[in-house]
Every structure is written in structure tokens, then in C-alpha cells.
Coordinates of C-alpha atoms in Angstrom, one line a residue:
Chain V
M1 CA 52.8 60.0 145.4
S2 CA 50.3 58.7 147.8
T3 CA 46.4 59.7 147.9
T4 CA 45.4 58.6 151.8
T5 CA 44.2 61.3 153.7
A6 CA 45.4 59.5 156.8
P7 CA 47.6 62.0 159.1
V8 CA 51.4 61.4 158.5
D9 CA 52.5 59.5 161.6
N10 CA 56.1 59.5 162.1
G11 CA 55.9 59.0 165.5
V12 CA 57.1 62.6 166.4
N13 CA 55.2 65.6 167.9
S14 CA 56.1 68.4 165.8
D15 CA 53.1 70.5 167.4
A16 CA 55.3 70.4 170.7
L17 CA 58.6 70.6 169.6
L18 CA 57.4 74.1 167.5
G19 CA 55.8 74.9 170.6
A20 CA 59.3 74.5 172.6
R21 CA 60.6 76.6 170.1
D22 CA 58.4 79.6 170.5
A23 CA 58.4 79.1 174.4
L24 CA 62.2 79.0 175.0
R25 CA 62.5 81.9 172.0
E26 CA 60.9 83.9 175.2
A27 CA 62.3 82.4 178.2
P28 CA 66.2 81.7 176.7
A29 CA 67.4 81.0 180.1
G30 CA 65.5 77.2 179.7
A31 CA 67.2 76.6 176.3
Q32 CA 70.6 76.3 178.3
F33 CA 71.1 72.4 178.7
T34 CA 74.1 70.1 179.9
W35 CA 74.3 67.0 179.0
R36 CA 76.3 64.5 181.3
A37 CA 77.6 61.2 181.0
T38 CA 80.0 59.1 183.9
S39 CA 82.5 56.8 182.9
E40 CA 84.9 54.1 184.8
W41 CA 87.8 52.0 184.1
V42 CA 86.9 48.5 183.5
R43 CA 90.6 47.1 182.6
G44 CA 92.7 47.6 179.7
T45 CA 90.8 49.9 177.1
H46 CA 87.4 48.8 178.4
S47 CA 85.4 50.9 179.6
R48 CA 82.0 51.7 180.9
Q49 CA 79.7 54.9 180.4
T50 CA 76.6 55.6 182.4
I51 CA 74.1 58.9 181.1
E52 CA 71.3 59.1 183.3
H53 CA 71.2 62.7 184.6
F54 CA 71.5 66.0 182.3
R55 CA 70.1 69.7 183.1
G56 CA 67.7 71.7 180.8
L57 CA 64.5 73.8 181.1
G58 CA 65.9 75.4 184.5
D59 CA 66.2 72.2 186.0
E60 CA 67.5 68.8 187.0
Q61 CA 66.4 66.3 184.3
K62 CA 66.7 62.3 184.4
H63 CA 66.1 59.7 182.0
K64 CA 63.8 57.1 182.5
K65 CA 66.7 55.1 183.4
A66 CA 70.3 54.9 183.4
F67 CA 71.4 54.0 180.3
V68 CA 75.3 52.3 179.5
L69 CA 77.7 52.2 176.6
E70 CA 80.6 50.4 176.5
G71 CA 83.8 50.9 174.9
D72 CA 86.9 48.6 174.0
H73 CA 89.2 48.2 171.3
P74 CA 89.4 45.6 168.8
E75 CA 91.2 42.5 168.3
V76 CA 93.7 44.2 165.9
F77 CA 94.6 46.4 168.6
A78 CA 95.7 43.8 170.8
S79 CA 92.5 44.3 173.0
E80 CA 89.4 42.0 173.9
D81 CA 86.8 43.6 171.7
H82 CA 84.1 43.9 174.8
A83 CA 82.8 46.6 172.3
P84 CA 82.6 49.2 170.5
T85 CA 85.4 51.3 169.5
P86 CA 84.8 55.3 170.7
V87 CA 85.1 56.5 167.4
E88 CA 83.0 54.0 166.0
T89 CA 80.2 54.9 168.8
V90 CA 80.8 58.9 167.7
L91 CA 79.9 57.4 164.1
A92 CA 76.7 56.0 165.7
A93 CA 75.9 59.1 167.1
L94 CA 76.3 60.9 164.0
A95 CA 73.4 58.6 162.2
G96 CA 70.9 58.4 165.0
C97 CA 71.1 62.6 165.3
L98 CA 70.5 62.5 161.8
T99 CA 68.1 60.1 161.4
A100 CA 66.6 61.5 164.5
G101 CA 66.5 64.6 162.3
V102 CA 65.1 63.5 159.5
A103 CA 62.1 62.1 161.1
A104 CA 61.3 64.9 162.6
V105 CA 61.3 67.2 159.4
A106 CA 59.6 64.8 157.6
Q107 CA 56.7 65.1 160.2
N108 CA 57.0 68.9 160.0
R109 CA 56.7 68.4 156.6
G110 CA 53.7 66.3 156.0
I111 CA 55.8 63.4 154.8
Q112 CA 55.3 59.4 155.7
L113 CA 58.2 58.0 156.3
R114 CA 58.7 53.7 155.8
S115 CA 62.0 53.1 156.4
V116 CA 64.9 55.0 157.2
K117 CA 68.1 53.5 156.6
A118 CA 71.8 54.5 157.1
T119 CA 74.9 53.4 156.4
V120 CA 78.0 55.7 158.1
E121 CA 81.5 55.4 157.3
G122 CA 84.3 57.3 159.0
D123 CA 87.9 57.2 157.2
H124 CA 90.8 57.5 160.0
D125 CA 94.8 57.2 159.8
I126 CA 95.8 55.5 163.4
L127 CA 99.2 56.5 162.6
G128 CA 97.8 60.1 164.3
I129 CA 96.9 58.0 167.6
L130 CA 99.7 55.6 167.5
G131 CA 102.1 58.6 167.1
G132 CA 103.5 57.1 164.2
D133 CA 103.2 60.1 161.9
P134 CA 103.1 64.0 163.4
E135 CA 101.7 65.2 160.4
V136 CA 98.9 62.5 160.7
R137 CA 95.9 64.3 162.8
N138 CA 94.0 61.9 165.7
G139 CA 90.4 62.1 164.2
F140 CA 88.6 61.3 160.9
N141 CA 89.9 62.5 157.7
D142 CA 86.8 61.6 156.4
V143 CA 83.3 61.1 156.9
R144 CA 80.0 59.8 154.8
V145 CA 76.8 59.1 155.9
V146 CA 74.6 57.3 152.5
F147 CA 70.8 57.0 153.1
D148 CA 68.1 54.7 152.0
I149 CA 64.9 56.3 152.5
D150 CA 61.7 55.0 151.4
A151 CA 58.5 58.2 151.8
D152 CA 55.9 59.3 150.4
A153 CA 57.8 61.9 148.8
S154 CA 59.8 63.0 145.4
D155 CA 63.7 62.5 145.3
E156 CA 63.9 66.0 145.9
D157 CA 62.3 66.1 148.7
I158 CA 64.0 63.6 150.0
A159 CA 67.4 65.6 149.4
A160 CA 66.3 68.0 151.6
L161 CA 64.8 66.3 154.2
V162 CA 68.5 64.9 154.6
A163 CA 69.8 68.4 153.8
Q164 CA 67.6 69.6 156.3
S165 CA 68.5 67.3 158.9
Q166 CA 72.3 68.0 158.8
K167 CA 71.6 71.6 159.1
R168 CA 69.5 71.3 162.2
S169 CA 72.1 68.4 163.5
A170 CA 73.7 68.6 166.8
V171 CA 76.3 65.9 166.5
F172 CA 76.9 67.3 162.9
D173 CA 77.9 70.2 164.2
A174 CA 80.0 69.1 166.5
L175 CA 81.9 66.9 164.1
T176 CA 82.4 69.7 161.5
N177 CA 83.3 72.7 163.4
P178 CA 85.7 73.2 166.3
T179 CA 84.3 73.1 169.8
N180 CA 86.8 74.0 173.0
V181 CA 87.0 70.9 175.0
T182 CA 88.5 70.8 178.6
V183 CA 90.0 68.3 180.3
S184 CA 91.0 68.5 183.9
V185 CA 91.5 66.2 187.3
A186 CA 89.4 66.4 189.9
Chain U
M1 CA 63.9 124.7 175.5
V2 CA 61.5 121.8 174.5
L3 CA 59.9 121.4 171.1
Q4 CA 56.7 119.8 170.3
T5 CA 56.2 117.9 167.7
T6 CA 53.6 115.1 166.7
V7 CA 55.4 112.4 165.2
V8 CA 59.6 112.6 165.4
I9 CA 61.2 110.1 162.7
V10 CA 64.9 108.9 163.2
G11 CA 67.0 108.8 160.2
A12 CA 66.3 110.9 156.8
G13 CA 66.8 107.5 154.4
H14 CA 64.1 106.1 152.4
S15 CA 62.3 104.9 155.3
G16 CA 61.9 107.9 157.1
L17 CA 61.2 110.3 153.8
A18 CA 58.5 108.0 152.7
M19 CA 57.1 108.3 156.1
S20 CA 57.5 112.2 156.2
R21 CA 55.4 111.8 152.9
R22 CA 52.9 109.8 154.1
L23 CA 52.3 112.0 157.4
A24 CA 51.8 115.3 155.5
E25 CA 49.8 113.2 153.1
R26 CA 47.8 113.1 156.6
G27 CA 48.3 116.7 157.7
I28 CA 50.4 114.9 161.0
D29 CA 52.6 117.1 162.5
H30 CA 56.4 115.7 162.1
V31 CA 60.1 116.2 161.7
V32 CA 62.7 113.9 160.9
L33 CA 65.9 114.3 162.7
E34 CA 68.9 113.0 160.5
R35 CA 72.4 112.7 161.9
G36 CA 74.1 113.3 159.1
E37 CA 73.0 114.4 155.8
V38 CA 69.9 112.9 154.0
A39 CA 70.7 109.4 152.9
N40 CA 73.8 109.6 155.6
S41 CA 74.8 106.0 155.4
W42 CA 74.8 106.0 151.3
R43 CA 76.8 108.2 151.5
T44 CA 80.0 107.2 154.1
E45 CA 79.2 103.6 154.9
R46 CA 79.2 102.3 151.6
W47 CA 82.2 100.3 149.4
D48 CA 82.9 102.1 146.0
S49 CA 81.8 99.8 143.4
L50 CA 78.1 98.7 145.5
R51 CA 75.2 99.3 143.2
L52 CA 71.9 98.2 144.6
L53 CA 70.5 94.7 144.0
T54 CA 67.0 95.4 142.5
P55 CA 66.6 97.1 139.2
N56 CA 66.0 101.0 139.1
W57 CA 62.2 100.7 138.5
Q58 CA 62.1 99.3 141.4
S59 CA 63.5 102.2 143.4
G60 CA 60.4 104.3 143.0
L61 CA 59.2 106.6 146.4
P62 CA 55.4 107.2 147.3
A63 CA 54.6 110.0 144.5
F64 CA 57.9 109.8 143.4
G65 CA 58.5 106.9 140.9
Y66 CA 61.9 106.6 139.0
A67 CA 62.4 108.7 136.1
G68 CA 65.5 107.9 134.7
D69 CA 66.3 107.1 131.7
D70 CA 67.7 103.8 132.7
P71 CA 65.0 101.6 134.5
D72 CA 66.9 98.4 134.3
G73 CA 69.6 99.6 135.2
Y74 CA 71.0 99.7 138.8
M75 CA 72.1 102.5 141.2
S76 CA 75.5 103.0 142.3
S77 CA 75.2 104.1 146.5
H78 CA 75.8 107.7 145.4
Q79 CA 72.7 107.8 142.7
V80 CA 71.0 106.3 145.3
A81 CA 71.8 108.8 147.6
D82 CA 71.2 111.6 145.0
H83 CA 67.8 109.8 144.2
L84 CA 66.8 110.5 147.9
A85 CA 68.1 114.4 148.0
S86 CA 65.9 114.9 145.0
Y87 CA 63.0 113.4 147.2
S88 CA 63.6 115.1 150.2
R89 CA 63.1 118.6 148.3
A90 CA 60.3 117.3 146.1
I91 CA 58.3 116.5 149.2
D92 CA 60.0 119.4 151.4
A93 CA 60.8 116.9 154.1
P94 CA 60.9 118.7 157.5
V95 CA 64.5 117.0 157.7
R96 CA 66.8 118.5 160.2
T97 CA 70.3 117.7 159.2
G98 CA 73.6 117.0 161.5
V99 CA 71.0 116.2 164.7
T100 CA 72.4 112.9 166.4
V101 CA 69.8 111.7 168.6
T102 CA 71.1 110.5 172.0
S103 CA 68.0 109.1 173.6
V104 CA 64.7 108.7 173.3
A105 CA 62.5 107.8 176.4
A106 CA 59.0 107.8 177.3
R107 CA 58.2 111.2 178.6
D108 CA 56.8 110.5 182.1
G109 CA 58.9 108.2 183.4
G110 CA 57.4 104.9 181.9
S111 CA 54.0 105.0 180.5
A112 CA 54.2 105.9 176.4
A113 CA 50.8 106.7 176.9
G114 CA 52.2 110.3 178.0
G115 CA 54.3 110.5 174.6
Y116 CA 58.3 110.2 174.3
R117 CA 61.4 112.6 174.5
V118 CA 63.2 112.8 172.6
T119 CA 66.9 114.1 173.2
T120 CA 69.5 115.1 170.6
D121 CA 73.1 116.8 171.0
D122 CA 71.6 119.9 169.9
E123 CA 67.9 119.9 171.1
I124 CA 65.1 118.4 172.7
W125 CA 61.5 117.3 171.5
D126 CA 58.9 116.0 173.1
T127 CA 56.8 113.9 170.7
D128 CA 53.8 111.6 170.9
V129 CA 55.2 108.6 168.3
V130 CA 58.3 108.0 167.2
V131 CA 59.8 106.2 164.4
L132 CA 62.6 104.6 164.1
A133 CA 63.7 104.7 160.5
N134 CA 67.6 104.8 161.7
G135 CA 67.9 101.6 158.9
G136 CA 68.8 98.1 159.7
S137 CA 72.0 97.9 159.4
G138 CA 73.8 100.5 162.2
I139 CA 76.4 98.1 163.2
A140 CA 78.1 95.3 161.5
N141 CA 77.3 91.8 163.1
L142 CA 80.9 90.4 163.6
P143 CA 80.8 87.2 165.3
P144 CA 82.4 86.2 168.3
V145 CA 85.2 84.3 166.6
A146 CA 86.2 87.4 165.5
D147 CA 88.0 88.6 168.8
G148 CA 90.4 85.5 167.5
V149 CA 91.8 87.8 164.5
P150 CA 95.9 88.2 165.5
S151 CA 97.6 91.3 165.7
G152 CA 99.1 92.3 162.0
V153 CA 96.3 90.8 160.2
L154 CA 93.6 94.0 159.6
S155 CA 89.8 92.9 161.0
I156 CA 87.7 94.8 158.8
A157 CA 83.5 94.9 158.4
A158 CA 82.3 95.0 155.0
K159 CA 80.4 98.7 155.6
D160 CA 84.3 99.6 156.6
Y161 CA 85.5 98.0 153.3
R162 CA 85.9 100.6 150.1
S163 CA 88.4 99.2 147.7
P164 CA 90.9 96.1 147.3
D165 CA 93.6 99.3 147.2
A166 CA 92.6 100.1 150.3
L167 CA 93.1 96.6 151.9
P168 CA 97.1 95.5 153.3
D169 CA 98.8 93.2 150.6
G170 CA 98.2 89.7 150.5
H171 CA 95.8 87.0 150.8
V172 CA 92.2 88.3 151.7
L173 CA 90.0 85.8 153.8
V174 CA 86.4 87.2 152.8
V175 CA 83.4 85.6 155.6
G176 CA 80.0 85.5 154.7
A177 CA 78.0 84.4 151.7
S178 CA 75.9 87.4 151.7
A179 CA 75.5 89.8 148.6
S180 CA 77.8 91.7 150.7
G181 CA 80.8 88.8 151.0
V182 CA 80.3 87.0 147.1
Q183 CA 80.9 90.5 146.0
L184 CA 83.9 91.6 148.0
A185 CA 85.3 88.0 147.3
D186 CA 84.5 88.9 143.1
E187 CA 85.8 92.3 143.1
L188 CA 89.2 91.1 145.2
S189 CA 89.6 88.5 143.0
R190 CA 89.2 90.9 140.0
A191 CA 91.8 93.1 141.3
G192 CA 94.4 90.0 141.2
R193 CA 94.5 89.1 144.9
D194 CA 94.2 85.8 146.1
V195 CA 90.9 85.2 148.4
T196 CA 88.9 82.6 150.4
I197 CA 85.5 83.2 151.3
A198 CA 84.1 81.4 154.2
A199 CA 80.6 80.4 153.1
G200 CA 78.1 79.6 155.7
E201 CA 74.2 79.6 155.3
H202 CA 73.6 81.4 151.6
V203 CA 71.2 82.3 149.4
R204 CA 71.9 81.7 145.7
M205 CA 69.9 83.0 142.7
P206 CA 70.5 83.7 139.1
R207 CA 70.7 87.7 137.9
R208 CA 68.5 86.8 135.3
Y209 CA 65.9 83.5 135.0
R210 CA 64.4 83.0 131.6
G211 CA 65.4 86.4 129.8
R212 CA 64.0 88.6 132.9
D213 CA 66.0 90.2 135.9
V214 CA 65.3 88.0 139.2
F215 CA 63.5 91.2 140.6
W216 CA 60.9 90.8 138.2
W217 CA 60.0 87.6 138.9
M218 CA 60.0 87.7 142.6
D219 CA 57.6 91.2 141.5
A220 CA 55.5 89.3 139.4
A221 CA 55.2 86.0 140.9
G222 CA 54.3 87.7 144.2
V223 CA 57.4 86.5 146.1
L224 CA 57.8 90.4 147.3
D225 CA 54.5 90.4 148.5
E226 CA 55.0 87.8 151.0
R227 CA 53.8 89.2 154.5
F228 CA 55.6 88.8 157.6
D229 CA 52.5 87.2 159.4
E230 CA 52.5 84.3 156.1
I231 CA 55.7 82.9 156.7
D232 CA 56.6 79.9 158.6
D233 CA 59.5 81.5 161.3
I234 CA 59.7 84.9 160.7
V235 CA 62.6 84.9 163.2
R236 CA 64.7 82.8 160.9
A237 CA 63.3 84.7 157.9
R238 CA 64.5 87.9 159.0
H239 CA 68.5 86.0 159.7
V240 CA 68.1 84.7 156.1
P241 CA 71.4 86.5 154.2
S242 CA 70.8 88.5 151.6
P243 CA 70.9 87.0 147.9
Q244 CA 74.1 86.4 146.1
L245 CA 73.2 88.8 143.6
V246 CA 75.2 91.9 142.5
G247 CA 74.1 95.2 140.3
S248 CA 75.3 94.2 137.6
P249 CA 72.9 93.0 134.2
D250 CA 75.5 90.4 133.2
R251 CA 77.4 89.3 136.1
T252 CA 77.0 86.1 138.4
V253 CA 78.7 86.2 141.8
D254 CA 77.8 82.8 143.2
I255 CA 79.4 79.8 144.7
A256 CA 80.0 78.3 141.8
A257 CA 80.7 81.6 139.6
L258 CA 83.4 82.3 142.7
R259 CA 85.2 79.1 142.2
A260 CA 85.7 79.3 138.6
R261 CA 87.4 82.5 139.3
G262 CA 89.5 80.6 141.2
V263 CA 88.8 82.0 144.6
R264 CA 88.8 79.2 147.6
V265 CA 85.4 78.4 148.8
A266 CA 85.8 77.2 152.5
G267 CA 82.9 76.3 154.9
R268 CA 81.6 78.6 157.6
V269 CA 84.1 80.0 159.8
G270 CA 84.3 78.0 163.3
R271 CA 87.2 79.2 165.3
I272 CA 90.1 81.5 165.0
H273 CA 93.0 80.4 167.1
D274 CA 96.5 80.3 167.3
G275 CA 96.8 82.5 163.9
V276 CA 94.7 79.5 162.3
A277 CA 91.0 79.8 160.9
Q278 CA 89.1 77.0 161.0
F279 CA 85.9 76.2 158.8
S280 CA 83.2 74.0 159.4
G281 CA 82.8 70.6 157.5
G282 CA 79.4 71.0 156.0
L283 CA 80.7 72.9 153.2
A284 CA 78.6 70.3 151.0
N285 CA 75.8 70.5 152.8
T286 CA 75.3 74.6 152.6
V287 CA 75.6 74.4 149.1
R288 CA 73.1 71.6 148.7
L289 CA 70.8 73.6 150.5
A290 CA 71.3 77.3 148.7
D291 CA 71.1 74.8 145.4
L292 CA 67.9 73.1 146.4
K293 CA 65.9 76.5 147.9
L294 CA 67.2 77.9 144.4
H295 CA 65.1 75.2 142.3
R296 CA 62.2 75.8 144.8
L297 CA 62.2 79.5 144.2
L298 CA 62.7 79.1 139.9
D299 CA 59.7 76.0 140.2
R300 CA 57.7 79.0 141.6
F301 CA 58.5 81.2 139.2
D302 CA 57.7 78.7 136.5
E303 CA 54.6 77.9 137.8
W304 CA 53.7 81.2 137.6
A305 CA 54.1 81.8 134.6
A306 CA 52.5 78.7 133.2
R307 CA 49.1 80.1 135.6
T308 CA 49.4 82.9 134.3
G309 CA 50.6 82.3 130.4
A310 CA 52.9 85.4 130.5
E311 CA 54.7 85.7 127.3
G312 CA 57.6 86.5 126.1
L313 CA 59.9 84.7 128.1
A314 CA 62.8 82.3 127.1
D315 CA 63.0 78.4 127.8
P316 CA 63.9 77.4 131.5
E317 CA 67.7 77.0 131.7
R318 CA 68.2 76.2 135.0
P319 CA 71.8 76.8 137.0
A320 CA 74.1 73.5 137.2
D321 CA 74.3 72.4 140.7
T322 CA 77.4 74.0 143.4
Q323 CA 80.1 71.8 143.0
V324 CA 82.6 72.4 145.9
D325 CA 86.0 70.2 146.7
A326 CA 86.1 66.9 147.6
A327 CA 87.9 67.8 150.8
P328 CA 87.4 71.3 151.3
V329 CA 89.8 73.7 153.3
L330 CA 89.1 72.5 156.8
Q331 CA 91.9 75.6 158.3
L332 CA 93.9 78.0 156.9
D333 CA 97.2 79.3 159.2
L334 CA 96.9 83.3 158.4
A335 CA 100.8 83.7 158.5
R336 CA 102.0 80.7 156.0
E337 CA 99.3 82.0 153.5
R338 CA 100.1 85.3 153.8
V339 CA 96.3 87.1 154.8
G340 CA 97.0 90.4 155.0
A341 CA 93.2 91.2 155.8
I342 CA 89.8 89.6 157.0
V343 CA 86.4 91.0 155.8
W344 CA 83.6 90.3 157.8
A345 CA 80.4 90.4 155.5
T346 CA 78.4 88.7 158.3
G347 CA 75.2 90.8 158.5
Y348 CA 74.2 94.0 159.9
R349 CA 71.9 94.7 163.1
P350 CA 70.5 98.6 163.7
D351 CA 72.2 100.7 166.2
Y352 CA 69.2 101.0 169.3
S353 CA 71.9 102.0 171.6
W354 CA 70.2 105.4 172.5
L355 CA 66.9 103.6 172.7
D356 CA 66.0 104.6 176.2
V357 CA 62.6 102.6 176.4
P358 CA 62.8 98.9 177.7
V359 CA 61.6 96.7 174.9
L360 CA 65.0 95.0 173.6
D361 CA 64.9 91.5 173.6
Y362 CA 67.8 89.3 175.3
K363 CA 69.7 89.5 172.4
G364 CA 69.0 93.6 172.1
R365 CA 66.7 92.4 169.0
L366 CA 63.5 95.0 168.8
P367 CA 60.6 92.9 168.6
H368 CA 57.7 94.1 166.2
T369 CA 54.2 92.9 164.6
G370 CA 54.9 94.7 160.9
G371 CA 56.7 97.4 162.1
V372 CA 54.4 98.2 165.3
V373 CA 56.3 97.8 168.9
D374 CA 53.7 96.3 170.7
K375 CA 55.3 96.7 174.1
A376 CA 55.3 100.9 173.3
P377 CA 52.5 102.4 171.8
G378 CA 53.6 105.1 169.6
L379 CA 56.6 103.7 168.7
Y380 CA 57.1 102.1 165.6
V381 CA 59.9 100.7 163.4
L382 CA 60.9 100.8 159.8
G383 CA 63.4 99.8 157.1
T384 CA 64.2 96.7 158.4
T385 CA 64.6 93.2 156.8
L386 CA 61.5 92.1 156.2
L387 CA 59.5 94.5 158.6
R388 CA 56.2 93.6 157.2
R389 CA 56.7 91.8 153.7
R390 CA 59.9 90.5 151.9
R391 CA 59.7 93.7 149.6
S392 CA 60.6 95.5 152.9
S393 CA 64.2 94.8 152.7
Y394 CA 64.8 97.4 149.8
I395 CA 64.0 100.4 149.0
A396 CA 60.7 99.2 147.1
G397 CA 59.1 98.6 150.0
A398 CA 58.7 101.5 151.6
A399 CA 55.6 102.7 149.9
Q400 CA 53.3 99.6 151.2
D401 CA 55.1 99.8 154.9
T402 CA 54.6 103.9 154.9
A403 CA 51.1 103.3 153.9
D404 CA 50.3 100.8 156.2
L405 CA 52.0 101.7 158.9
A406 CA 50.9 105.8 158.7
E407 CA 47.3 104.1 159.0
H408 CA 48.0 102.8 162.2
L409 CA 49.9 105.5 163.6
S410 CA 47.0 107.8 162.9
G411 CA 44.4 105.5 164.2
Y412 CA 46.8 105.4 167.4
L413 CA 46.8 109.1 167.6
A414 CA 42.8 109.6 167.1
G415 CA 42.4 107.0 169.6
R416 CA 44.1 108.1 172.3
P417 CA 42.2 109.4 175.5
A418 CA 40.6 113.2 174.8
G419 CA 42.1 115.7 176.5
D420 CA 45.4 113.9 176.2
S421 CA 47.1 115.6 173.3
E422 CA 45.7 118.8 171.3
R423 CA 47.3 118.0 168.5
A424 CA 45.9 114.5 168.3
Q425 CA 42.6 115.6 168.6
Q426 CA 43.5 117.9 165.5
D427 CA 45.1 115.2 163.4
A428 CA 42.0 112.6 163.9
E429 CA 40.1 115.4 162.4
A430 CA 42.4 116.4 159.7
I431 CA 42.6 112.7 158.9
A432 CA 38.4 112.8 158.9

């Protein structure tokens, strides 16, 4: 156990987050966010997604700059492998979301983190997307995340951190629950 | 004719009757309006086998302790109703039964300083103060996904359920792992039904720990005394489901026990669409959270026992961690699995549809500070989950809650501008 009296600093502004929670309860319209990405085909299975604008707090918002992601398929799919497969980006998003949650919860609970590593695996039967077996779904059959966390906390407290981060994770929710998705042509 | 009083209490359940007693002690003129009989919802809105979660010795009311011969037992809903009827007679509460409130509004068209007008199907009351004691379970909270239940499958709220025999044949899907949900899943399984329970966030508790009832522990270790203003996030805390307990000395109804009985355990319901119910894939974390929380509670009990040197306790023996299927069911085809009924044990909310004072928030909830409705002076609420302390969720909470709020209420009456109400002056003198 740590005996230091230095304040816990995981680089998370807990006070701001708790303040936002309380403020948005009073003004719930501001809590309605819309996230956006635009995408453009490059060639073959290669595409490029740009993320810059979003809506929230009752107004249009903007990242500090435009962020660019790319998607492609690997050579075993007879593609050129310019970028990760989109399903891998989904796994990366899950890890990013849960890790942010671990940091935020640790800050709120006064736990100093030293390192937080995660490994994510998703099992996928590709006969589904290939149309090779009508009984196989297109998406993941199973997703596993393993965290390796070094922190000033007991094993039980670390388990509770990881459990709480799942409870408050948008990507975990998006993967584990059905979501209505509409795709149309402009 | 418009009738006059100082306080109108809406509802003659445990909270309304306890408040009536408190006001009588202070000599404050009041009336209790009850749409049915005393303890109406205990008589008409509970399933047949229901018993209180709390032991009888915790069912005392102001000036009316439990006097029966089974202090460690758990009352049935009819026994609760009889207990409350006896209380009403013992304190000679001014209850007007069969009177349904249709509106509570500020009397002078806005400012609550002018008091309230309470309109009923029978009479009209002008009053300085209104106490909403109509209970926290007036309306079943069905989630929007309930709209997707196909015709041919009975969709029923726990408060409308009575017994296994009253459900159509077939598999039953119970939604919600609160006390209600797990009790109904247990009962239906014991009646030979195939049961699937969809478990979202839940609170696991052992009925007994170290030889004592869990409510003995929560009382002794001060858990029930935790105040609303000491709890980190009170809005959230008020939405935590009731603990997975049943009023029986030796019956466990947690997820592990249900699984052992053969009940299929799925995650939270995500959607019901095209005759298929889909469940969250987050079940493992849901049960993990409940186990972690259980151990924190039991740690607290053990720490209290060690600190106070409590005697006569058995050795600590912790429940094993809850196991769920490695790949829990993610969807249920209602027709193929012969699901005849879906029972919604997804919580309740108070019915304020007749409250014409603009105090509800955007979700229809009534914001209050420990029962005091800040936006409407002279308006109080009682008998809802975690109103002033954890004990408020149970009958045992009424004694302290009504003592606190009667104190506030008489201060409010005494502090009103001079000449505003003669009765308030009289009440103030009666208190002094």
C-alpha cells in the first residue's frame, strides 16, 4: 500500500466530470450528443474515415483537428492491407473506451495508476460475411478483454475498477446490446 | 362546499398513517384521504405469496411496536394490511376512505404561500400543507422495449401478477432481477415452469450471515441509517433495485440459487423485435459487480462486529462468486421457445398524474430534499425509496421520516407570515 500523501493524478479531471454530470441533470438537452464520421472509398477494400465535428452541449463542436482512420482487409483476404480491418478498429475502440473508464474511475476513487495495459480478442467465423453458412452471424461470436493493471490498490479494488469501467462504457454497451441502425442513400 | 384543514395527507399506508400520528401528537388539524381502504395497495396490488423483506420486529410504527409472537418472521401482504388497519384504529387516524384525489393545485393560482386546493371525486379541501404519502409503487415502470411484445404473449407487470396458475401455459420470461423479479422466477420455477430471467443491474444479499438476518446486520451496523445527503449519488442510489431476498428464513433467491434450480439466466433485455427478445452480452460483468458489492457490504458487517465486539455470531462464511454460462443466451425466439408470458419486474414509480403543481422534472420525477419539496413550500413527500435514509425504503423508516418531516412541517406553519392563516397560528401555539 502506498503511504505517500501526494494527490492521485491519473490526468483525469474528476471534478469537471462530476460537475458536468450535475449540470446536465439540470439541463438534459445539453447531454444529447451526435457523433459523426465521414468516409471515402480509396480503392479496393481500402477506405478513409475522417472525424472532426460533433454535436453536444446544445451546439456544434469540433475536435482540435481532423483525425483520420483507415480501413482495409489483410492479404489473406486478397486485399492490400493498407490499414486495420474495421472489426479490429472496433476492438481497439472497445479497449480505448474501457481504458478511459478505468482511468476516470481510478481518479474518482483515489487510486494512482502506474500502467494500464489491455489485450482484446474477438472470435469471428468469417463464413458469415462470406455467405458460406446461413446459420453463422456476421459479427463476433465472442470478445475477450484482459487487463493488466499496476496501481496502488488491492486486487479486489482493481477488479472493481474494471467492472465499473464496463458498467459506464459506451462501446461496451454498443457491442453488448442491440442498437437501431439505419443505412440510407443520400 | 369547500372543506378546510391544515394538512391533507394523500394515502393511508404506513407513511400516511405514521404522519397522521405525528401531526396528532402536535395537535395539527389534518385529514388522510384514501382512494380505497386503509393499506389499499397491500390488499389489491401484491402477488399471493408476497411477504415483506424485513423481519416483523422492524415493522413498528410510531407508538405502535410489533406486538406479535413471531418477531423474526416476515408478514404476508394481508398481514401488513391488517397491521396497518389495526394501527389506523389504534391512533384513531382521521382517514376518509373511498376518496380519490383528482387534483392538487396551488390555491391562489401559483404561489404556494396561499396553500393548496385538493380536489377529489367526492369533496374539495383547502389546506396549508399537502403530504404526498401515496406510495412509491403506484405505476409499474415498463421499459420502452415492452412495446415490442408480440400479440399472443401476455405482457404483465409484477404488480398485476398473482400466482403461477394465473399465467398462460408455457415458458415465462421474467424481466428484472430485483426482489420482485427473482422471487417470481423462483416461484414460477418451483411451479414447474420453464423460466428465463433477464438480469440487469442487481443487488445480491444473503438472507442470513453469521447466523443473523441481513436486516439485523444492516440495522446494527448503521447501513439503514445512512442519510440521503451522505450518499455519493442520491439520484442513482434511489434507482438501485431492491435486494435479491425473499421473506423466508431459509430461502435464497439470488442468481446462483435460481441457476441451480434450472432457471436460465440472461443479460438485460435490449430489444424485443419480430418475436425475438435480445439480451445484453454484459451479464458476466453484471453479476461480477453484484458480487463485489456483496463483499463490500459483508466486509462492513465484519468490521462493525470486530469493532464493537458483538457476541454470539457464527464464523464468517461468504457466498461463492456467481457463475454464469460462458456464452449466456443472447436471444430468445418467443414462439419457438413457447413463451406464454413476459413478467416485468422492472420497478415502480409514484403516480403524480393528479399533481397540478409544476414541480416534476423532465422525467416526471418529483425533486425533493429528504421529503421536502423545495420548489413548493408546504408540499411534502413520504414513503419513497431512500427518501431520507436507507431505512425509508421499508416500513421501519416511517417512524423517523415522519418525525423529521413533522418537525419541518410545523416549523413551516409557524413561520408563515402573521395573519396568513389563523390555523397556522394556533398550530404554532400548540407546538410551543
